[in-house]
Coordinates of C-alpha atoms and ligand atoms in Angstrom, one line a residue:
X1 CA -22.0 -12.3 31.4
X2 CA -20.0 -9.5 29.7
X3 CA -18.2 -6.8 31.6
X4 CA -19.8 -3.3 31.3
X5 CA -16.9 -1.5 30.4
X6 CA -16.6 1.0 27.3
X7 CA -15.6 -0.3 23.9
X8 CA -12.2 1.6 22.9
X9 CA -10.7 -0.4 20.2
X10 CA -7.0 -0.6 21.1
X11 CA -5.9 1.2 17.3
X12 CA -2.4 2.7 17.3
X13 CA -3.5 6.3 15.9
X14 CA -4.7 6.7 19.8
X15 CA -1.2 6.6 20.4
X16 CA -0.2 9.7 18.3
X17 CA -3.3 11.5 19.2
X18 CA -2.4 10.8 22.6
X19 CA 1.2 12.4 22.1
X20 CA -0.3 15.3 20.2
X21 CA -2.8 16.1 23.1
X22 CA -0.6 15.8 26.1
X23 CA 3.1 15.9 24.7
X24 CA 2.4 18.0 21.7
X25 CA 5.4 20.3 22.1
X26 CA 8.0 17.5 22.8
X27 CA 10.2 17.0 20.3
X28 CA 11.2 14.7 17.3
X29 CA 14.9 15.5 16.2
X30 CA 16.2 13.6 13.1
X31 CA 19.5 13.6 11.5
X32 CA 18.0 14.0 8.1
X33 CA 19.3 12.2 5.1
X34 CA 20.1 15.4 3.4
X35 CA 22.2 16.0 6.2
X36 CA 21.3 18.9 8.7
X37 CA 19.5 18.1 12.1
X38 CA 15.9 18.9 11.7
X39 CA 13.3 19.7 14.6
X40 CA 9.7 18.7 14.8
X41 CA 7.2 17.9 17.6
X42 CA 4.5 15.4 18.1
X43 CA 1.9 18.1 17.4
X44 CA 3.5 18.6 14.0
X45 CA 4.0 15.2 13.0
X46 CA 0.3 14.4 13.9
X47 CA -0.7 17.1 11.5
X48 CA 1.3 16.1 8.9
X49 CA 0.6 12.4 9.2
X50 CA -3.1 13.4 8.8
X51 CA -2.1 15.8 5.8
X52 CA -0.4 12.4 4.3
X53 CA -3.4 10.1 4.9
X54 CA -5.5 12.6 2.8
X55 CA -3.0 12.7 0.3
X56 CA -2.7 8.7 0.2
X57 CA -6.6 8.5 -0.2
X58 CA -6.1 11.0 -3.2
X59 CA -3.8 8.4 -4.7
X60 CA -6.3 5.6 -4.3
X61 CA -4.7 4.0 -1.3
X62 CA -7.5 1.7 0.6
X63 CA -8.0 0.2 3.8
X64 CA -6.0 -2.8 3.8
X65 CA -3.6 -1.8 1.0
X66 CA 0.3 -2.4 1.4
X67 CA 2.1 0.8 1.3
X68 CA 5.9 0.1 2.1
X69 CA 8.5 2.1 3.5
X70 CA 12.4 1.6 2.7
X71 CA 14.0 4.2 4.9
X72 CA 16.1 5.3 7.7
X73 CA 14.6 6.3 11.2
X74 CA 13.6 9.7 10.9
X75 CA 10.6 12.1 11.7
X76 CA 9.2 11.7 8.0
X77 CA 9.3 7.8 8.7
X78 CA 7.2 8.1 11.5
X79 CA 4.6 10.3 10.1
X80 CA 4.4 7.9 7.2
X81 CA 3.7 5.2 9.5
X82 CA 0.9 6.7 11.6
X83 CA -0.6 8.1 8.1
X84 CA -0.5 4.7 6.7
X85 CA -1.7 2.8 9.6
X86 CA -4.4 5.6 11.1
X87 CA -6.3 5.1 7.6
X88 CA -6.5 1.5 7.9
X89 CA -3.7 1.0 5.2
X90 CA -0.9 -1.7 6.3
X91 CA 2.4 -0.3 6.7
X92 CA 5.2 -2.5 5.3
X93 CA 8.6 -2.0 6.5
X94 CA 11.5 -3.3 4.0
X95 CA 15.0 -3.7 5.2
X96 CA 17.2 -1.9 2.7
X97 CA 20.1 -4.3 3.9
X98 CA 18.7 -7.1 2.1
X99 CA 19.9 -8.2 -1.3
X100 CA 17.7 -6.4 -4.2
X101 CA 16.5 -9.9 -5.4
X102 CA 15.0 -10.7 -1.8
X103 CA 13.5 -7.0 -1.7
X104 CA 11.7 -7.6 -4.9
X105 CA 10.3 -11.1 -4.0
X106 CA 9.1 -9.3 -0.6
X107 CA 7.7 -6.6 -2.2
X108 CA 5.7 -8.6 -5.2
X109 CA 4.5 -11.1 -2.3
X110 CA 3.2 -8.1 -0.2
X111 CA 2.0 -6.7 -3.4
X112 CA 3.1 -3.3 -2.4
X113 CA 1.0 -0.4 -4.0
X114 CA 3.3 2.5 -2.8
X115 CA 6.7 2.9 -1.5
X116 CA 8.0 5.5 0.6
X117 CA 11.8 5.8 0.4
X118 CA 15.0 7.7 1.2
X119 CA 17.2 9.5 -1.4
X120 CA 19.7 6.8 -0.5
X121 CA 17.5 3.8 -2.0
X122 CA 15.9 5.6 -4.9
X123 CA 18.8 4.3 -7.4
X124 CA 18.4 0.8 -6.5
X125 CA 14.4 1.0 -6.7
X126 CA 14.9 2.5 -10.3
X127 CA 17.2 -0.3 -11.1
X128 CA 14.6 -3.0 -10.2
X129 CA 11.3 -0.9 -11.3
X130 CA 10.4 -3.2 -13.8
X131 CA 10.5 -6.0 -11.4
X132 CA 8.2 -4.6 -8.9
X133 CA 5.0 -4.5 -11.0
X134 CA 2.5 -3.8 -8.3
X135 CA 4.2 -0.6 -7.2
X136 CA 2.3 2.5 -8.8
X137 CA 4.1 5.3 -6.9
X138 CA 7.3 5.8 -5.1
X139 CA 7.3 8.7 -2.6
X140 CA 10.8 10.0 -1.5
X141 CA 11.4 11.4 1.7
X142 CA 12.4 14.8 0.7
X143 CA 11.5 18.0 -0.9
X144 CA 11.4 19.3 -4.6
X145 CA 14.8 20.9 -4.4
X146 CA 16.8 17.6 -3.3
X147 CA 14.9 15.2 -5.9
X148 CA 16.6 14.7 -9.1
X149 CA 13.8 13.6 -11.5
X150 CA 16.3 11.6 -13.6
X151 CA 17.0 8.9 -11.2
X152 CA 13.6 7.6 -10.9
X153 CA 11.1 9.4 -13.3
X154 CA 7.9 10.1 -11.8
X155 CA 9.0 9.8 -8.4
X156 CA 7.1 12.2 -6.0
X157 CA 8.7 14.5 -3.5
X158 CA 7.2 13.7 0.0
X159 CA 7.1 17.4 1.0
X160 CA 5.0 17.9 -2.2
X161 CA 2.5 15.1 -1.4
X162 CA 2.0 16.3 2.4
X163 CA 1.3 19.8 1.4
X164 CA -1.4 18.5 -1.1
X165 CA -3.5 17.0 1.7
X166 CA -5.9 18.7 4.2
X167 CA -5.3 18.0 7.6
X168 CA -8.8 16.6 8.3
X169 CA -9.0 12.8 8.4
X170 CA -10.7 10.7 10.7
X171 CA -8.3 7.9 11.7
X172 CA -9.3 4.4 13.2
X173 CA -13.1 4.0 13.6
X174 CA -12.2 0.2 12.6
X175 CA -11.8 -3.1 14.6
X176 CA -8.7 -3.4 16.4
X177 CA -8.0 -6.6 15.0
X178 CA -7.5 -4.8 11.6
X179 CA -3.8 -5.4 10.3
X180 CA -1.7 -2.5 10.6
X181 CA 1.8 -3.4 9.7
X182 CA 3.8 -6.1 8.1
X183 CA 7.3 -7.0 8.4
X184 CA 9.1 -9.9 6.6
X185 CA 11.3 -12.2 9.0
X186 CA 15.1 -12.4 7.9
X187 CA 14.4 -15.7 6.0
X188 CA 17.5 -17.6 7.0
X189 CA 15.6 -20.8 5.9
X190 CA 13.4 -20.5 2.6
X191 CA 12.0 -17.4 1.3
X192 CA 11.1 -14.6 4.1
X193 CA 7.7 -14.9 5.7
X194 CA 5.5 -11.9 6.6
X195 CA 4.6 -11.0 10.1
X196 CA 1.3 -9.3 10.1
X197 CA 0.7 -7.2 13.2
X198 CA -2.8 -6.0 14.1
X199 CA -3.8 -2.6 15.9
X200 CA -4.5 -4.4 18.9
X201 CA -1.0 -6.4 19.1
X202 CA 1.0 -3.4 18.6
X203 CA -1.1 -1.2 21.1
X204 CA -0.7 -4.2 23.8
X205 CA 3.0 -4.6 23.0
X206 CA 3.2 -0.9 23.5
X207 CA 1.6 -0.9 26.9
X208 CA 3.9 -4.0 27.8
X209 CA 7.2 -2.4 26.8
X210 CA 6.5 0.7 28.7
X211 CA 6.8 -1.3 32.0
X212 CA 9.7 -0.6 34.4
X213 CA 11.0 -4.2 34.1
X214 CA 10.6 -4.1 30.0
X215 CA 11.8 -0.2 28.5
X216 CA 10.9 1.6 31.5
X217 CA 10.1 4.8 29.5
X218 CA 8.7 8.0 31.0
X219 CA 7.7 11.7 29.8
X220 CA 11.0 12.7 31.1
X221 CA 13.1 10.2 28.8
X222 CA 15.0 11.5 25.7
X223 CA 15.0 8.1 23.3
X224 CA 17.7 7.4 20.6
X225 CA 16.3 4.5 18.6
X226 CA 19.1 3.3 16.9
X227 CA 17.6 0.1 16.1
X228 CA 15.9 0.6 12.7
X229 CA 12.3 1.0 12.2
X230 CA 12.5 -1.8 9.7
X231 CA 14.2 -4.1 12.5
X232 CA 11.0 -5.7 14.2
X233 CA 9.5 -2.0 14.4
X234 CA 12.5 -0.3 16.2
X235 CA 11.5 -2.8 19.1
X236 CA 8.4 -1.1 19.4
X237 CA 9.8 2.5 20.3
X238 CA 7.9 4.5 17.6
X239 CA 4.9 3.8 19.5
X240 CA 5.8 3.3 23.0
X241 CA 8.0 6.8 23.0
X242 CA 4.9 8.3 21.8
X243 CA 2.7 6.8 24.2
X244 CA 4.9 7.8 27.1
X245 CA 5.9 11.7 25.6
X246 CA 9.6 10.9 25.2
X247 CA 11.5 13.2 23.2
X248 CA 12.7 11.1 20.1
X249 CA 16.0 11.3 18.5
X250 CA 16.1 9.8 15.3
X251 CA 19.5 9.0 14.0
X252 CA 18.9 8.7 10.0
X253 CA 21.6 6.9 8.1
X254 CA 24.6 7.4 10.2
X255 CA 24.8 4.6 12.8
X256 CA 28.8 4.6 13.4
X257 CA 30.3 5.3 16.8
X258 CA 31.1 8.9 16.4
X259 CA 27.6 9.9 14.9
X260 CA 25.9 8.2 17.6
X261 CA 28.0 9.5 20.1
X262 CA 27.3 13.2 18.7
X263 CA 23.5 12.9 19.0
X264 CA 23.8 11.2 22.6
X265 CA 25.6 14.0 23.7
X266 CA 23.9 17.2 21.8
X267 CA 20.4 15.8 22.4
X268 CA 20.8 14.6 25.8
X269 CA 19.7 11.1 25.3
X270 CA 19.0 9.1 28.3
X271 CA 18.0 5.9 26.9
X272 CA 19.0 4.2 23.7
X273 CA 18.4 0.6 22.1
X274 CA 20.3 -1.4 19.4
X275 CA 22.2 -4.3 18.4
X276 CA 25.7 -5.1 19.8
X277 CA 27.6 -4.4 17.0
X278 CA 26.4 -0.7 17.2
X279 CA 27.5 -0.4 20.8
X280 CA 31.0 -1.9 20.1
X281 CA 31.2 0.9 17.4
X282 CA 30.3 3.4 20.1
X283 CA 32.7 2.1 22.8
X284 CA 35.7 1.9 20.5
X285 CA 34.9 5.4 19.4
X286 CA 34.6 6.8 22.9
X287 CA 37.7 5.0 24.1
X288 CA 39.8 5.8 21.2
X289 CA 38.8 9.6 21.8
X290 CA 38.8 9.5 25.5
X291 CA 35.3 10.8 25.7
X292 CA 32.5 10.4 28.4
X293 CA 29.1 10.4 28.4
X294 CA 26.7 12.9 30.3
X295 CA 23.1 12.0 30.2
X296 CA 22.8 8.4 28.8
X297 CA 21.6 6.0 31.6
X298 CA 20.4 3.1 30.1
X299 CA 20.7 0.9 26.8
X300 CA 18.4 -2.1 25.9
X301 CA 20.8 -4.3 23.6
X302 CA 19.4 -7.2 21.8
X303 CA 19.0 -8.9 18.4
X304 CA 22.0 -11.2 19.0
X305 CA 23.7 -12.1 22.2
X306 CA 25.4 -9.4 24.3
X307 CA 29.1 -10.2 25.1
X308 CA 30.1 -9.5 28.7
X309 CA 32.9 -7.0 27.5
X310 CA 29.9 -4.6 26.4
X311 CA 28.2 -4.9 29.7
X312 CA 31.2 -4.2 31.5
X313 CA 32.5 -1.6 29.5
X314 CA 29.3 0.3 29.9
X315 CA 29.1 -0.1 33.5
X316 CA 32.5 0.4 34.7
X317 CA 33.9 2.9 32.1
X318 CA 30.6 4.8 31.5
X319 CA 28.1 4.5 34.2
X320 CA 25.6 3.1 31.6
X321 CA 23.2 0.2 32.7
X322 CA 22.7 -2.4 30.2
X323 CA 19.4 -4.5 29.7
X324 CA 19.7 -7.5 27.7
X325 CA 16.7 -8.5 25.6
X326 CA 15.5 -11.5 23.4
X327 CA 12.6 -11.0 20.8
X328 CA 11.6 -11.9 17.3
X329 CA 10.1 -10.4 14.5
X330 CA 7.3 -12.7 15.2
X331 CA 6.9 -11.5 18.6
X332 CA 6.5 -7.6 17.9
X333 CA 9.4 -8.1 18.9
X334 CA 10.2 -8.1 22.9
X335 CA 10.1 -11.6 24.3
X336 CA 12.4 -11.3 27.5
X337 CA 14.6 -8.7 29.2
X338 CA 17.3 -9.2 32.0
X339 CA 15.8 -6.6 34.6
X340 CA 16.8 -8.0 38.0
X341 CA 13.9 -9.7 40.2
X342 CA 13.9 -8.9 43.8
X343 CA 16.1 -11.8 44.8
X344 CA 18.7 -11.0 42.1
X345 CA 18.5 -7.1 42.8
X346 CA 19.9 -7.8 46.5
X347 CA 23.0 -9.6 44.9
X348 CA 26.5 -8.1 44.6
X349 CA 27.3 -6.7 41.2
X350 CA 29.5 -9.3 40.0
X351 CA 26.8 -12.1 40.5
X352 CA 24.1 -9.7 39.0
X353 CA 26.3 -9.5 35.8
X354 CA 25.6 -13.4 35.5
X355 CA 22.1 -12.6 35.0
X356 CA 22.2 -9.3 32.7
X357 CA 24.3 -11.6 30.4
X358 CA 21.1 -14.3 30.2
X359 CA 18.2 -13.1 27.8
X360 CA 16.3 -12.5 30.7
X361 CA 12.4 -13.3 32.0
X362 CA 9.4 -12.7 30.1
X363 CA 7.0 -9.6 30.9
X364 CA 3.2 -10.2 31.4
X365 CA 1.7 -11.2 27.9
X366 CA 4.4 -13.5 26.9
X367 CA 4.0 -17.3 28.0
X368 CA 7.6 -19.3 27.4
X369 CA 8.3 -23.3 27.7
X370 CA 11.0 -25.3 26.9
X371 CA 10.4 -28.8 25.3
X372 CA 12.6 -31.5 23.9
X373 CA 12.1 -33.0 20.3
X374 CA 9.6 -35.1 21.4
X375 CA 7.5 -32.4 22.7
X376 CA 8.1 -33.0 26.5
X377 CA 8.6 -30.2 29.1
X378 CA 12.1 -29.8 30.0
X379 CA 13.1 -28.8 33.8
X380 CA 13.9 -25.2 34.6
X381 CA 17.3 -25.9 36.1
X382 CA 19.5 -23.2 34.3
X383 CA 21.4 -26.1 32.0
X384 CA 19.2 -28.3 30.1
X385 CA 18.9 -27.1 26.6
X386 CA 15.5 -27.2 24.8
X387 CA 13.3 -25.7 22.0
X388 CA 11.9 -22.5 23.3
X389 CA 8.2 -22.1 22.5
X390 CA 6.2 -18.9 22.9
X391 CA 2.7 -17.5 23.1
X392 CA 0.9 -14.5 23.9
X393 CA -1.2 -11.7 22.5
X394 CA 1.3 -9.9 20.2
X395 CA 3.0 -13.2 19.0
X396 CA 2.2 -14.2 15.3
X397 CA -0.5 -17.3 14.9
X398 CA 0.4 -17.6 11.1
X399 CA 2.4 -15.9 8.3
X400 CA 1.1 -13.5 5.7
X401 CA -0.7 -15.6 3.1
X402 CA -0.4 -18.8 4.9
X403 CA 3.1 -19.2 4.2
X404 CA 4.6 -22.0 6.4
X405 CA 1.0 -23.4 7.0
X406 CA 0.3 -23.9 10.7
X407 CA 3.0 -22.6 12.7
X408 CA 1.4 -23.5 16.3
X409 CA 1.4 -26.5 18.3
X410 CA -1.8 -28.1 20.0
X411 CA -1.3 -25.7 22.9
X412 CA -1.0 -22.8 20.8
X413 CA 2.9 -21.9 21.0
X414 CA 5.0 -21.0 18.5
X415 CA 8.4 -22.6 18.1
X416 CA 11.0 -19.8 18.2
X417 CA 13.5 -21.9 16.3
X418 CA 15.8 -21.1 19.4
X419 CA 17.4 -23.3 21.9
X420 CA 17.7 -22.3 25.5
X421 CA 17.8 -23.1 29.0
X422 CA 15.4 -21.6 31.8
X423 CA 16.5 -21.1 35.4
X424 CA 14.6 -21.2 38.8
X425 CA 14.5 -17.6 38.5
X426 CA 12.5 -17.7 35.0
X427 CA 15.7 -16.3 33.6
X428 CA 16.1 -17.7 29.9
X429 CA 19.2 -17.8 28.2
X430 CA 19.7 -18.6 24.4
X431 CA 22.4 -21.3 23.7
X432 CA 21.7 -21.3 20.0
X433 CA 19.7 -21.3 16.9
X434 CA 18.5 -24.7 16.7
X435 CA 20.3 -25.0 13.2
X436 CA 23.5 -23.5 14.5
X437 CA 23.8 -25.7 17.8
X438 CA 26.8 -28.2 17.6
X439 CA 26.1 -31.9 18.3
X440 CA 29.1 -33.6 19.5
X441 CA 29.0 -37.2 20.6
X442 CA 25.2 -36.7 20.9
X443 CA 25.6 -33.6 23.2
X444 CA 24.9 -30.4 22.5
X445 CA 27.4 -27.4 22.4
X446 CA 26.3 -23.6 22.7
X447 CA 28.2 -21.7 20.0
X448 CA 26.8 -18.4 21.3
X449 CA 28.6 -19.1 24.8
X450 CA 32.0 -19.6 23.3
X451 CA 31.6 -16.8 20.9
X452 CA 31.0 -14.4 23.6
X453 CA 33.8 -15.3 25.6
X454 CA 36.1 -15.3 22.8
X455 CA 34.9 -11.6 21.6
X456 CA 35.8 -10.8 25.1
X457 CA 39.6 -10.9 24.5
X458 CA 41.1 -7.9 23.8
X459 CA 42.4 -8.7 20.4
X460 CA 39.3 -9.9 19.1
X461 CA 37.0 -7.6 17.1
X462 CA 34.3 -10.4 16.2
X463 CA 34.2 -14.1 16.9
X464 CA 32.2 -16.9 15.5
X465 CA 31.9 -20.7 16.1
X466 CA 30.6 -23.4 13.9
X467 CA 30.5 -27.1 13.7
X468 CA 32.8 -29.0 11.6
X469 CA 32.5 -32.5 10.8
X470 CA 34.3 -34.9 12.5
X471 CA 34.5 -38.7 12.0
X472 CA 34.3 -39.9 15.8
X473 CA 32.0 -37.0 17.4
X474 CA 29.7 -36.3 14.2
X475 CA 30.7 -32.5 14.8
X476 CA 33.3 -30.5 16.8
X477 CA 33.4 -26.5 17.1
X478 CA 35.8 -24.5 15.2
X479 CA 36.5 -20.8 16.2
X480 CA 36.7 -18.0 13.7
X481 CA 38.1 -14.8 14.8
X482 CA 38.4 -11.3 13.2
X483 CA 41.1 -9.6 14.9
X484 CA 41.4 -5.8 16.0
X485 CA 43.1 -3.9 13.3
X486 CA 46.9 -4.6 13.4
X487 CA 46.8 -7.2 16.1
X488 CA 48.6 -10.4 15.9
X489 CA 47.8 -13.7 17.6
X490 CA 48.0 -17.5 17.8
X491 CA 45.5 -20.5 18.1
X492 CA 47.3 -21.2 21.7
X493 CA 46.7 -17.7 22.7
X494 CA 42.8 -18.1 22.3
X495 CA 42.6 -21.5 23.5
X496 CA 44.4 -20.6 26.7
X497 CA 42.0 -17.7 26.9
X498 CA 38.8 -20.2 26.7
X499 CA 40.5 -22.4 29.2
X500 CA 38.6 -22.6 32.6
X501 CA 35.6 -20.5 31.3
X502 CA 34.0 -23.5 29.1
X503 CA 33.8 -26.9 29.7
X504 CA 36.8 -28.9 28.3
X505 CA 34.8 -31.0 25.7
X506 CA 33.6 -27.5 24.7
X507 CA 37.1 -26.3 23.5
X508 CA 37.2 -25.6 19.8
X509 CA 39.5 -28.3 18.0
X510 CA 40.8 -25.2 15.7
X511 CA 41.0 -21.5 15.8
X512 CA 40.8 -19.9 12.5
X513 CA 41.9 -16.1 11.9
X514 CA 39.6 -14.5 9.2
X515 CA 39.5 -11.2 7.5
X516 CA 35.7 -10.9 7.6
X517 CA 33.0 -12.3 9.8
X518 CA 29.6 -11.5 7.7
X519 CA 26.8 -9.9 9.3
X520 CA 23.4 -10.3 8.0
X521 CA 20.4 -7.7 7.4
X522 CA 19.8 -7.2 10.9
X523 CA 23.3 -7.1 12.4
X524 CA 23.6 -10.7 13.4
X525 CA 26.4 -13.2 12.4
X526 CA 25.6 -14.9 9.0
X527 CA 26.5 -18.5 9.8
X528 CA 25.2 -19.8 6.7
X529 CA 27.5 -17.8 4.6
X530 CA 30.5 -18.8 7.1
X531 CA 29.6 -22.4 6.4
X532 CA 29.6 -22.0 2.9
X533 CA 33.0 -20.1 2.9
X534 CA 34.2 -23.0 5.2
X535 CA 33.2 -25.6 2.9
X536 CA 36.2 -27.2 2.0
X537 CA 37.8 -27.0 5.5
X538 CA 38.6 -30.0 7.4
X539 CA 39.5 -29.9 11.0
X540 CA 43.0 -31.0 12.1
X541 CA 41.7 -33.4 14.4
X542 CA 39.8 -35.3 11.6
X543 CA 42.8 -35.2 9.3
X544 CA 44.9 -36.8 12.2
X545 CA 42.2 -39.5 12.8
X546 CA 41.9 -39.9 8.9
X547 CA 46.0 -40.6 8.8
X548 CA 45.9 -42.7 12.0
Ligands
AMP601 P1 14.7 -11.0 14.2 O1 13.4 -11.5 13.6 O2 15.6 -10.9 12.9 O3 15.0 -9.8 15.2 O4 15.6 -12.6 14.8 C1 15.2 -13.2 16.1 C2 16.2 -14.0 16.5 O5 17.4 -13.0 16.8 C3 15.9 -14.8 17.6 O6 15.1 -15.9 17.4 C4 17.1 -15.0 18.1 O7 17.7 -16.2 17.5 C5 17.8 -13.7 17.7 N1 18.2 -13.1 19.0 C6 17.3 -11.9 19.2 N2 17.8 -11.5 20.4 C7 19.0 -12.2 21.0 C8 19.5 -12.2 22.0 N3 19.5 -11.4 23.0 N4 20.5 -13.1 22.3 C9 20.6 -14.2 21.2 N5 19.8 -14.2 20.2 C10 19.1 -13.2 19.9

């Protein structure tokens, strides 16, 4: 027997409708790419997004067409998102930090018809124009006065396009399972693959992320999404902030410590989200300039593991609470968060901190399990490592155009490619990407754990651990350290720092000081590139063995 409740398709246009109806004068403030801070409201963004839907229809965009954005976080970018999704077209966020050849591959694979972009990226699109045959029009998030027609002949100024459309447009009115948006994974193995979200999956993800143990957003919050809209949908914030009626502060292209600090203070930001490297930049800026924070209360940090030094720095020096989060593009992206449960909340601050450093527990809508290579369930004992598998209504069931084939196991779980532990409280801790874990004498060593301790050394700016071949143990860990500017150190100093904090047999066989630790397109340490750079490297312990 079916229930007798109303049929109200969960489409994301309803989120912006809600923001316009009930939080219409709440601000969306942006650091524009042209320079000045510009102010808009949900009501204005809603009206302009409708105008844009009409203008896109005029350009021939039909439901199901892919319309891409290659752009920073701004109010205009939000308008384009809702305009595209509301009319049933698919908003494809492109990551400008990818190499041009990867971008071209993705644009061609998605068959993008139109690309919205910022002035910043127009030259690169112009240079590769011939390699993107499906792209019919490029729209630049600016006005005529700022658009130099010589850079990309035929490019349309966004303001002109918006002005050409009437504000009367009926959004939605289609099945909630209709595709809304597309985002390609960073593609650390093989070609990038497209994750195709639906209206329903985004709507459900929005409801879940509003929860108190998740993002805990309210109409009283002012939110600065430093995490880009092209990095797994700004972790859902462009939807959830509109759903809650938060004031939004969009940082544009300036994500350095000084620029982020300025926005936090001038706009009264209470909540923010970003990857660890952004927060390191902010903490360093505040320390160097002896600054404090007057309104910021909470930050969500994810994308890569949060080092202890960041959690302590925020808590002890600036009175800000850190929630550690883990997720993936394939998960819309929120998977787990480190909010305390009742037992942990009753513990002293130092013991609680250990749980903050774990990636956390799943909210409703995310099922997780740990398995070994023979698909056997592993115990939730906090130390057995296994493959982390996930299932839920906002988790990918397949990739765009069938790439990668069937990606689910028999029980419908997706293999995240992460290796993790689960403890008795349900707290998950990532120990590695499956391809980065070090296998030494048949046992696994977590590179992330060593990195996080090493980066807590006051002289370390960044640290990375990789496995190097060893004749007896197969692989042994090598610690690479990028020192703070002007700092001097030694292998012995770092090994002494790790001593007692990790198991003896995890101790790196060598410490190598490097000028650069490369970061990938979403701010994660690029281990593939590090391994390439370290190709000819031989462990001192392996050499000793060879000569013995
Ligand atoms: P992406 O789809 O680019 O967001 O990358 C997802 C991957 O980033 C995950 O599968 C993890 O390997 C990694 N990741 C995300 N958040 C965390 C975290 N808090 N700690 C460790 N790794 C993380």
